């Protein structure tokens, strides 16, 4: 689906929810997409992209950043502490802060370098064993810990379980954000971003609906 159609759908979802036009940021998720598809979206003027691996992002974005001004890169996948420095140098936002060890590493690096990307805490709203993210019951304490480390926590992120109604998870994420005074809500993907916007998302992460099905499966 062309980028423009997605933007139109976002604008409609904003209006339907009584939200301000432009209050939802579209993160075009370009992981494993061929460069020509990514370039086509850059050519159309879009500048906000998401990758879920540091390695892959480091391989393709420095070159695009040289050629296109104003690119904003969001890391939306799991981050190992040994890649934290590289991620911080490359990304404008990290949506996957999910454990104290990583929070500590990011805080140390932020101190050392004097800067830090915008951070989102990933919450495992479905309490799925195989999925990253802090459990809902541990979220308040983890937000507190991150704030104690002076990390710029902007909001929360979730990936609902595939088999479940995403609205329940979006509503839970919003509730946790509200009681912690956090404004950022990174939620909603290709199949459910309109639902997420209705429930307050201000960052939607849309991949296949923009770029087409991912060509290579991800591992
Ligand atoms: C791949 C991915 C997306 C985009 O998924 P689509 O279904 O292709 O829109 C969003 N968020 C995360 C964390 C992802 O890994």
PDB file of C-alpha atoms and ligand atoms in Angstrom:
ATOM      1  CA  UNK A   1       0.000   0.000   0.000  1.00  0.00           C
ATOM      2  CA  UNK A   2       1.461   3.374  -0.924  1.00  0.00           C
ATOM      3  CA  UNK A   3       2.832   5.522   1.880  1.00  0.00           C
ATOM      4  CA  UNK A   4       0.250   8.155   1.113  1.00  0.00           C
ATOM      5  CA  UNK A   5      -2.627   5.758   1.775  1.00  0.00           C
ATOM      6  CA  UNK A   6      -1.197   4.914   5.178  1.00  0.00           C
ATOM      7  CA  UNK A   7      -0.852   8.614   5.957  1.00  0.00           C
ATOM      8  CA  UNK A   8      -4.465   9.150   4.924  1.00  0.00           C
ATOM      9  CA  UNK A   9      -5.628   6.306   7.152  1.00  0.00           C
ATOM     10  CA  UNK A  10      -3.634   7.728  10.068  1.00  0.00           C
ATOM     11  CA  UNK A  11      -5.178  11.167   9.517  1.00  0.00           C
ATOM     12  CA  UNK A  12      -8.646   9.653   9.474  1.00  0.00           C
ATOM     13  CA  UNK A  13      -7.985   7.646  12.645  1.00  0.00           C
ATOM     14  CA  UNK A  14      -6.714  10.814  14.358  1.00  0.00           C
ATOM     15  CA  UNK A  15      -9.857  12.699  13.335  1.00  0.00           C
ATOM     16  CA  UNK A  16     -12.180   9.852  14.364  1.00  0.00           C
ATOM     17  CA  UNK A  17     -10.548   9.766  17.787  1.00  0.00           C
ATOM     18  CA  UNK A  18     -10.769  13.537  18.176  1.00  0.00           C
ATOM     19  CA  UNK A  19      -7.002  13.785  18.184  1.00  0.00           C
ATOM     20  CA  UNK A  20      -5.026  16.689  16.721  1.00  0.00           C
ATOM     21  CA  UNK A  21      -3.888  16.260  13.111  1.00  0.00           C
ATOM     22  CA  UNK A  22      -0.247  15.228  13.091  1.00  0.00           C
ATOM     23  CA  UNK A  23      -0.281  13.981  16.689  1.00  0.00           C
ATOM     24  CA  UNK A  24       0.649  10.473  15.552  1.00  0.00           C
ATOM     25  CA  UNK A  25       4.158   9.823  14.313  1.00  0.00           C
ATOM     26  CA  UNK A  26       4.486   7.188  11.592  1.00  0.00           C
ATOM     27  CA  UNK A  27       7.582   5.026  11.989  1.00  0.00           C
ATOM     28  CA  UNK A  28       8.146   3.215   8.700  1.00  0.00           C
ATOM     29  CA  UNK A  29       9.616  -0.147   9.700  1.00  0.00           C
ATOM     30  CA  UNK A  30      12.210  -0.959   7.075  1.00  0.00           C
ATOM     31  CA  UNK A  31      13.803  -4.086   8.559  1.00  0.00           C
ATOM     32  CA  UNK A  32      14.860  -6.675   5.967  1.00  0.00           C
ATOM     33  CA  UNK A  33      13.345  -4.624   3.149  1.00  0.00           C
ATOM     34  CA  UNK A  34      15.394  -4.228  -0.013  1.00  0.00           C
ATOM     35  CA  UNK A  35      17.128  -0.844  -0.310  1.00  0.00           C
ATOM     36  CA  UNK A  36      15.180   0.229  -3.379  1.00  0.00           C
ATOM     37  CA  UNK A  37      11.897   0.032  -1.465  1.00  0.00           C
ATOM     38  CA  UNK A  38      13.341   2.052   1.403  1.00  0.00           C
ATOM     39  CA  UNK A  39      14.793   4.562  -0.984  1.00  0.00           C
ATOM     40  CA  UNK A  40      11.432   4.985  -2.721  1.00  0.00           C
ATOM     41  CA  UNK A  41       9.846   5.935   0.596  1.00  0.00           C
ATOM     42  CA  UNK A  42      12.703   8.372   1.300  1.00  0.00           C
ATOM     43  CA  UNK A  43      12.169   9.890  -2.138  1.00  0.00           C
ATOM     44  CA  UNK A  44       8.539  10.487  -1.222  1.00  0.00           C
ATOM     45  CA  UNK A  45       9.759  12.630   1.648  1.00  0.00           C
ATOM     46  CA  UNK A  46       9.294  10.298   4.593  1.00  0.00           C
ATOM     47  CA  UNK A  47      12.061  10.591   7.205  1.00  0.00           C
ATOM     48  CA  UNK A  48      11.118   8.482  10.225  1.00  0.00           C
ATOM     49  CA  UNK A  49      12.183   4.855  10.086  1.00  0.00           C
ATOM     50  CA  UNK A  50      12.366   1.875  12.396  1.00  0.00           C
ATOM     51  CA  UNK A  51      14.814  -1.014  12.482  1.00  0.00           C
ATOM     52  CA  UNK A  52      14.847  -3.889  14.894  1.00  0.00           C
ATOM     53  CA  UNK A  53      18.519  -4.776  14.744  1.00  0.00           C
ATOM     54  CA  UNK A  54      21.510  -2.598  15.397  1.00  0.00           C
ATOM     55  CA  UNK A  55      23.673  -4.551  12.997  1.00  0.00           C
ATOM     56  CA  UNK A  56      21.289  -4.168  10.107  1.00  0.00           C
ATOM     57  CA  UNK A  57      20.649  -0.498  10.879  1.00  0.00           C
ATOM     58  CA  UNK A  58      24.398   0.178  10.966  1.00  0.00           C
ATOM     59  CA  UNK A  59      24.742  -1.472   7.584  1.00  0.00           C
ATOM     60  CA  UNK A  60      22.236   0.606   5.694  1.00  0.00           C
ATOM     61  CA  UNK A  61      21.451   3.889   7.440  1.00  0.00           C
ATOM     62  CA  UNK A  62      24.771   5.801   7.489  1.00  0.00           C
ATOM     63  CA  UNK A  63      24.677   5.852   3.697  1.00  0.00           C
ATOM     64  CA  UNK A  64      21.026   6.976   3.545  1.00  0.00           C
ATOM     65  CA  UNK A  65      21.789   9.633   6.175  1.00  0.00           C
ATOM     66  CA  UNK A  66      24.517  11.007   3.935  1.00  0.00           C
ATOM     67  CA  UNK A  67      22.131  11.258   1.029  1.00  0.00           C
ATOM     68  CA  UNK A  68      18.899  12.392   2.706  1.00  0.00           C
ATOM     69  CA  UNK A  69      18.659  15.153   5.289  1.00  0.00           C
ATOM     70  CA  UNK A  70      16.692  14.894   8.502  1.00  0.00           C
ATOM     71  CA  UNK A  71      16.395  11.143   8.923  1.00  0.00           C
ATOM     72  CA  UNK A  72      15.140   9.992  12.305  1.00  0.00           C
ATOM     73  CA  UNK A  73      15.962   6.409  13.173  1.00  0.00           C
ATOM     74  CA  UNK A  74      14.116   4.393  15.816  1.00  0.00           C
ATOM     75  CA  UNK A  75      15.377   1.106  17.214  1.00  0.00           C
ATOM     76  CA  UNK A  76      12.318  -1.045  17.892  1.00  0.00           C
ATOM     77  CA  UNK A  77      13.900  -4.454  18.492  1.00  0.00           C
ATOM     78  CA  UNK A  78      15.716  -6.058  21.420  1.00  0.00           C
ATOM     79  CA  UNK A  79      19.011  -4.443  22.381  1.00  0.00           C
ATOM     80  CA  UNK A  80      21.958  -6.331  23.841  1.00  0.00           C
ATOM     81  CA  UNK A  81      24.094  -4.324  26.233  1.00  0.00           C
ATOM     82  CA  UNK A  82      27.198  -4.899  24.111  1.00  0.00           C
ATOM     83  CA  UNK A  83      25.468  -3.093  21.230  1.00  0.00           C
ATOM     84  CA  UNK A  84      24.156  -0.231  23.345  1.00  0.00           C
ATOM     85  CA  UNK A  85      26.955   2.170  22.470  1.00  0.00           C
ATOM     86  CA  UNK A  86      26.513   1.591  18.757  1.00  0.00           C
ATOM     87  CA  UNK A  87      22.741   1.912  19.045  1.00  0.00           C
ATOM     88  CA  UNK A  88      23.038   5.198  20.905  1.00  0.00           C
ATOM     89  CA  UNK A  89      25.313   6.604  18.245  1.00  0.00           C
ATOM     90  CA  UNK A  90      23.021   5.591  15.439  1.00  0.00           C
ATOM     91  CA  UNK A  91      19.475   5.999  16.735  1.00  0.00           C
ATOM     92  CA  UNK A  92      17.295   8.924  17.734  1.00  0.00           C
ATOM     93  CA  UNK A  93      15.011   6.757  19.826  1.00  0.00           C
ATOM     94  CA  UNK A  94      15.112   3.309  21.416  1.00  0.00           C
ATOM     95  CA  UNK A  95      11.759   1.614  22.026  1.00  0.00           C
ATOM     96  CA  UNK A  96      13.034  -1.535  23.699  1.00  0.00           C
ATOM     97  CA  UNK A  97      14.358  -0.629  27.126  1.00  0.00           C
ATOM     98  CA  UNK A  98      13.281  -3.735  28.981  1.00  0.00           C
ATOM     99  CA  UNK A  99      15.593  -4.588  31.879  1.00  0.00           C
ATOM    100  CA  UNK A 100      17.701  -2.995  34.621  1.00  0.00           C
ATOM    101  CA  UNK A 101      20.986  -4.164  33.118  1.00  0.00           C
ATOM    102  CA  UNK A 102      20.250  -2.345  29.860  1.00  0.00           C
ATOM    103  CA  UNK A 103      18.999   0.747  31.700  1.00  0.00           C
ATOM    104  CA  UNK A 104      22.272   0.840  33.644  1.00  0.00           C
ATOM    105  CA  UNK A 105      24.367   0.539  30.485  1.00  0.00           C
ATOM    106  CA  UNK A 106      22.410   3.281  28.738  1.00  0.00           C
ATOM    107  CA  UNK A 107      22.765   5.544  31.774  1.00  0.00           C
ATOM    108  CA  UNK A 108      26.520   4.989  31.911  1.00  0.00           C
ATOM    109  CA  UNK A 109      26.885   5.747  28.210  1.00  0.00           C
ATOM    110  CA  UNK A 110      24.633   8.801  28.446  1.00  0.00           C
ATOM    111  CA  UNK A 111      26.858  10.153  31.221  1.00  0.00           C
ATOM    112  CA  UNK A 112      29.965   9.459  29.234  1.00  0.00           C
ATOM    113  CA  UNK A 113      28.774  10.937  25.932  1.00  0.00           C
ATOM    114  CA  UNK A 114      26.522  13.673  27.295  1.00  0.00           C
ATOM    115  CA  UNK A 115      23.570  12.640  25.148  1.00  0.00           C
ATOM    116  CA  UNK A 116      20.908   9.984  24.963  1.00  0.00           C
ATOM    117  CA  UNK A 117      18.222   9.044  22.446  1.00  0.00           C
ATOM    118  CA  UNK A 118      14.578   9.278  23.496  1.00  0.00           C
ATOM    119  CA  UNK A 119      13.734   6.093  25.351  1.00  0.00           C
ATOM    120  CA  UNK A 120      10.623   3.937  25.547  1.00  0.00           C
ATOM    121  CA  UNK A 121      10.152   1.093  27.979  1.00  0.00           C
ATOM    122  CA  UNK A 122       8.887  -2.084  26.384  1.00  0.00           C
ATOM    123  CA  UNK A 123       6.112  -3.728  28.376  1.00  0.00           C
ATOM    124  CA  UNK A 124       5.269  -7.384  27.837  1.00  0.00           C
ATOM    125  CA  UNK A 125       1.536  -6.790  28.157  1.00  0.00           C
ATOM    126  CA  UNK A 126       0.682 -10.366  27.188  1.00  0.00           C
ATOM    127  CA  UNK A 127       3.173 -11.773  29.724  1.00  0.00           C
ATOM    128  CA  UNK A 128       4.536 -14.025  26.988  1.00  0.00           C
ATOM    129  CA  UNK A 129       7.559 -16.028  27.966  1.00  0.00           C
ATOM    130  CA  UNK A 130       9.336 -15.714  24.625  1.00  0.00           C
ATOM    131  CA  UNK A 131       8.753 -11.994  24.340  1.00  0.00           C
ATOM    132  CA  UNK A 132      10.957  -9.205  25.626  1.00  0.00           C
ATOM    133  CA  UNK A 133       9.616  -6.503  27.873  1.00  0.00           C
ATOM    134  CA  UNK A 134       9.068  -5.746  31.503  1.00  0.00           C
ATOM    135  CA  UNK A 135       5.998  -7.398  33.066  1.00  0.00           C
ATOM    136  CA  UNK A 136       3.044  -5.073  33.695  1.00  0.00           C
ATOM    137  CA  UNK A 137       3.311  -5.668  37.431  1.00  0.00           C
ATOM    138  CA  UNK A 138       6.971  -4.593  37.427  1.00  0.00           C
ATOM    139  CA  UNK A 139       6.511  -1.597  35.156  1.00  0.00           C
ATOM    140  CA  UNK A 140       6.004   1.143  37.772  1.00  0.00           C
ATOM    141  CA  UNK A 141       9.108   0.117  39.651  1.00  0.00           C
ATOM    142  CA  UNK A 142      11.142  -0.025  36.439  1.00  0.00           C
ATOM    143  CA  UNK A 143      10.003   3.442  35.351  1.00  0.00           C
ATOM    144  CA  UNK A 144      11.124   4.678  38.768  1.00  0.00           C
ATOM    145  CA  UNK A 145      14.491   2.978  38.395  1.00  0.00           C
ATOM    146  CA  UNK A 146      15.055   4.543  34.960  1.00  0.00           C
ATOM    147  CA  UNK A 147      14.102   7.962  36.232  1.00  0.00           C
ATOM    148  CA  UNK A 148      16.520   7.518  39.110  1.00  0.00           C
ATOM    149  CA  UNK A 149      19.219   6.951  36.504  1.00  0.00           C
ATOM    150  CA  UNK A 150      18.233  10.224  34.773  1.00  0.00           C
ATOM    151  CA  UNK A 151      17.273   8.424  31.580  1.00  0.00           C
ATOM    152  CA  UNK A 152      15.008  10.350  29.186  1.00  0.00           C
ATOM    153  CA  UNK A 153      12.012   8.001  29.334  1.00  0.00           C
ATOM    154  CA  UNK A 154       9.409   9.333  26.908  1.00  0.00           C
ATOM    155  CA  UNK A 155       6.890   6.552  26.996  1.00  0.00           C
ATOM    156  CA  UNK A 156       6.004   2.883  26.723  1.00  0.00           C
ATOM    157  CA  UNK A 157       5.951   0.374  23.898  1.00  0.00           C
ATOM    158  CA  UNK A 158       4.172  -2.958  23.448  1.00  0.00           C
ATOM    159  CA  UNK A 159       3.739  -5.741  20.910  1.00  0.00           C
ATOM    160  CA  UNK A 160       0.461  -7.551  21.646  1.00  0.00           C
ATOM    161  CA  UNK A 161       0.296 -11.355  21.365  1.00  0.00           C
ATOM    162  CA  UNK A 162      -0.648 -12.322  17.811  1.00  0.00           C
ATOM    163  CA  UNK A 163      -3.691 -14.345  18.812  1.00  0.00           C
ATOM    164  CA  UNK A 164      -5.281 -11.752  21.059  1.00  0.00           C
ATOM    165  CA  UNK A 165      -7.416  -8.671  20.645  1.00  0.00           C
ATOM    166  CA  UNK A 166      -4.825  -5.895  20.497  1.00  0.00           C
ATOM    167  CA  UNK A 167      -7.182  -3.263  21.947  1.00  0.00           C
ATOM    168  CA  UNK A 168      -6.951  -4.853  25.405  1.00  0.00           C
ATOM    169  CA  UNK A 169      -3.173  -4.584  25.306  1.00  0.00           C
ATOM    170  CA  UNK A 170      -3.197  -1.020  24.007  1.00  0.00           C
ATOM    171  CA  UNK A 171      -5.594  -0.017  26.778  1.00  0.00           C
ATOM    172  CA  UNK A 172      -3.388  -1.662  29.402  1.00  0.00           C
ATOM    173  CA  UNK A 173      -0.279   0.080  28.074  1.00  0.00           C
ATOM    174  CA  UNK A 174      -2.057   3.405  28.162  1.00  0.00           C
ATOM    175  CA  UNK A 175      -3.174   2.845  31.732  1.00  0.00           C
ATOM    176  CA  UNK A 176       0.371   2.075  32.853  1.00  0.00           C
ATOM    177  CA  UNK A 177       1.667   5.150  31.011  1.00  0.00           C
ATOM    178  CA  UNK A 178      -0.968   7.420  32.528  1.00  0.00           C
ATOM    179  CA  UNK A 179      -0.355   6.382  36.090  1.00  0.00           C
ATOM    180  CA  UNK A 180       3.366   6.989  35.569  1.00  0.00           C
ATOM    181  CA  UNK A 181       2.921  10.371  33.925  1.00  0.00           C
ATOM    182  CA  UNK A 182       4.317   9.224  30.579  1.00  0.00           C
ATOM    183  CA  UNK A 183       2.969  10.685  27.341  1.00  0.00           C
ATOM    184  CA  UNK A 184       4.574   8.490  24.698  1.00  0.00           C
ATOM    185  CA  UNK A 185       2.713   5.425  23.492  1.00  0.00           C
ATOM    186  CA  UNK A 186       4.473   3.354  20.850  1.00  0.00           C
ATOM    187  CA  UNK A 187       1.842   0.873  19.774  1.00  0.00           C
ATOM    188  CA  UNK A 188       0.106  -0.321  16.621  1.00  0.00           C
ATOM    189  CA  UNK A 189       1.528  -2.102  13.568  1.00  0.00           C
ATOM    190  CA  UNK A 190       0.275  -2.793  10.036  1.00  0.00           C
ATOM    191  CA  UNK A 191      -2.784  -4.751  11.090  1.00  0.00           C
ATOM    192  CA  UNK A 192      -3.930  -2.668  14.026  1.00  0.00           C
ATOM    193  CA  UNK A 193      -2.560   0.878  13.912  1.00  0.00           C
ATOM    194  CA  UNK A 194      -6.016   2.460  13.651  1.00  0.00           C
ATOM    195  CA  UNK A 195      -7.126   0.669  16.803  1.00  0.00           C
ATOM    196  CA  UNK A 196      -3.939   1.850  18.510  1.00  0.00           C
ATOM    197  CA  UNK A 197      -4.584   5.452  17.483  1.00  0.00           C
ATOM    198  CA  UNK A 198      -8.127   5.256  18.854  1.00  0.00           C
ATOM    199  CA  UNK A 199      -6.575   4.191  22.164  1.00  0.00           C
ATOM    200  CA  UNK A 200      -3.990   6.965  22.283  1.00  0.00           C
ATOM    201  CA  UNK A 201      -0.942   5.802  20.308  1.00  0.00           C
ATOM    202  CA  UNK A 202       1.343   8.631  19.293  1.00  0.00           C
ATOM    203  CA  UNK A 203       3.949   6.447  17.602  1.00  0.00           C
ATOM    204  CA  UNK A 204       2.786   3.709  15.235  1.00  0.00           C
ATOM    205  CA  UNK A 205       5.283   1.226  13.797  1.00  0.00           C
ATOM    206  CA  UNK A 206       4.159   0.163  10.344  1.00  0.00           C
ATOM    207  CA  UNK A 207       6.231  -2.109   8.130  1.00  0.00           C
ATOM    208  CA  UNK A 208       4.628  -4.497   5.686  1.00  0.00           C
ATOM    209  CA  UNK A 209       1.604  -2.262   4.966  1.00  0.00           C
ATOM    210  CA  UNK A 210       4.004   0.329   3.533  1.00  0.00           C
ATOM    211  CA  UNK A 211       6.779  -1.762   2.030  1.00  0.00           C
ATOM    212  CA  UNK A 212       4.977  -4.956   1.184  1.00  0.00           C
ATOM    213  CA  UNK A 213       5.596  -8.322   2.747  1.00  0.00           C
ATOM    214  CA  UNK A 214       9.111  -8.724   4.044  1.00  0.00           C
ATOM    215  CA  UNK A 215      11.125 -10.534   1.429  1.00  0.00           C
ATOM    216  CA  UNK A 216      13.442 -12.405   3.755  1.00  0.00           C
ATOM    217  CA  UNK A 217      11.926 -13.993   6.813  1.00  0.00           C
ATOM    218  CA  UNK A 218      13.565 -12.773   9.973  1.00  0.00           C
ATOM    219  CA  UNK A 219      15.472 -15.735  11.271  1.00  0.00           C
TER     220      UNK A 219
HETATM  221  C1  LIG B   1       8.455  -5.715  12.387  1.00  0.00           C
HETATM  222  C2  LIG B   1       7.946  -4.867  13.488  1.00  0.00           C
HETATM  223  C3  LIG B   1       6.899  -3.955  13.280  1.00  0.00           C
HETATM  224  C4  LIG B   1       6.183  -3.797  11.946  1.00  0.00           C
HETATM  225  O1  LIG B   1       5.393  -4.886  11.699  1.00  0.00           O
HETATM  226  P1  LIG B   1       4.361  -4.908  10.457  1.00  0.00           P
HETATM  227  O2  LIG B   1       3.386  -5.919  10.832  1.00  0.00           O
HETATM  228  O3  LIG B   1       5.160  -5.259   9.252  1.00  0.00           O
HETATM  229  O4  LIG B   1       3.774  -3.553  10.366  1.00  0.00           O
HETATM  230  C5  LIG B   1       6.497  -3.180  14.344  1.00  0.00           C
HETATM  231  N1  LIG B   1       7.092  -3.268  15.557  1.00  0.00           N
HETATM  232  C6  LIG B   1       8.099  -4.127  15.797  1.00  0.00           C
HETATM  233  C7  LIG B   1       8.706  -4.168  17.143  1.00  0.00           C
HETATM  234  C8  LIG B   1       8.548  -4.948  14.780  1.00  0.00           C
HETATM  235  O5  LIG B   1       9.567  -5.798  15.031  1.00  0.00           O
END
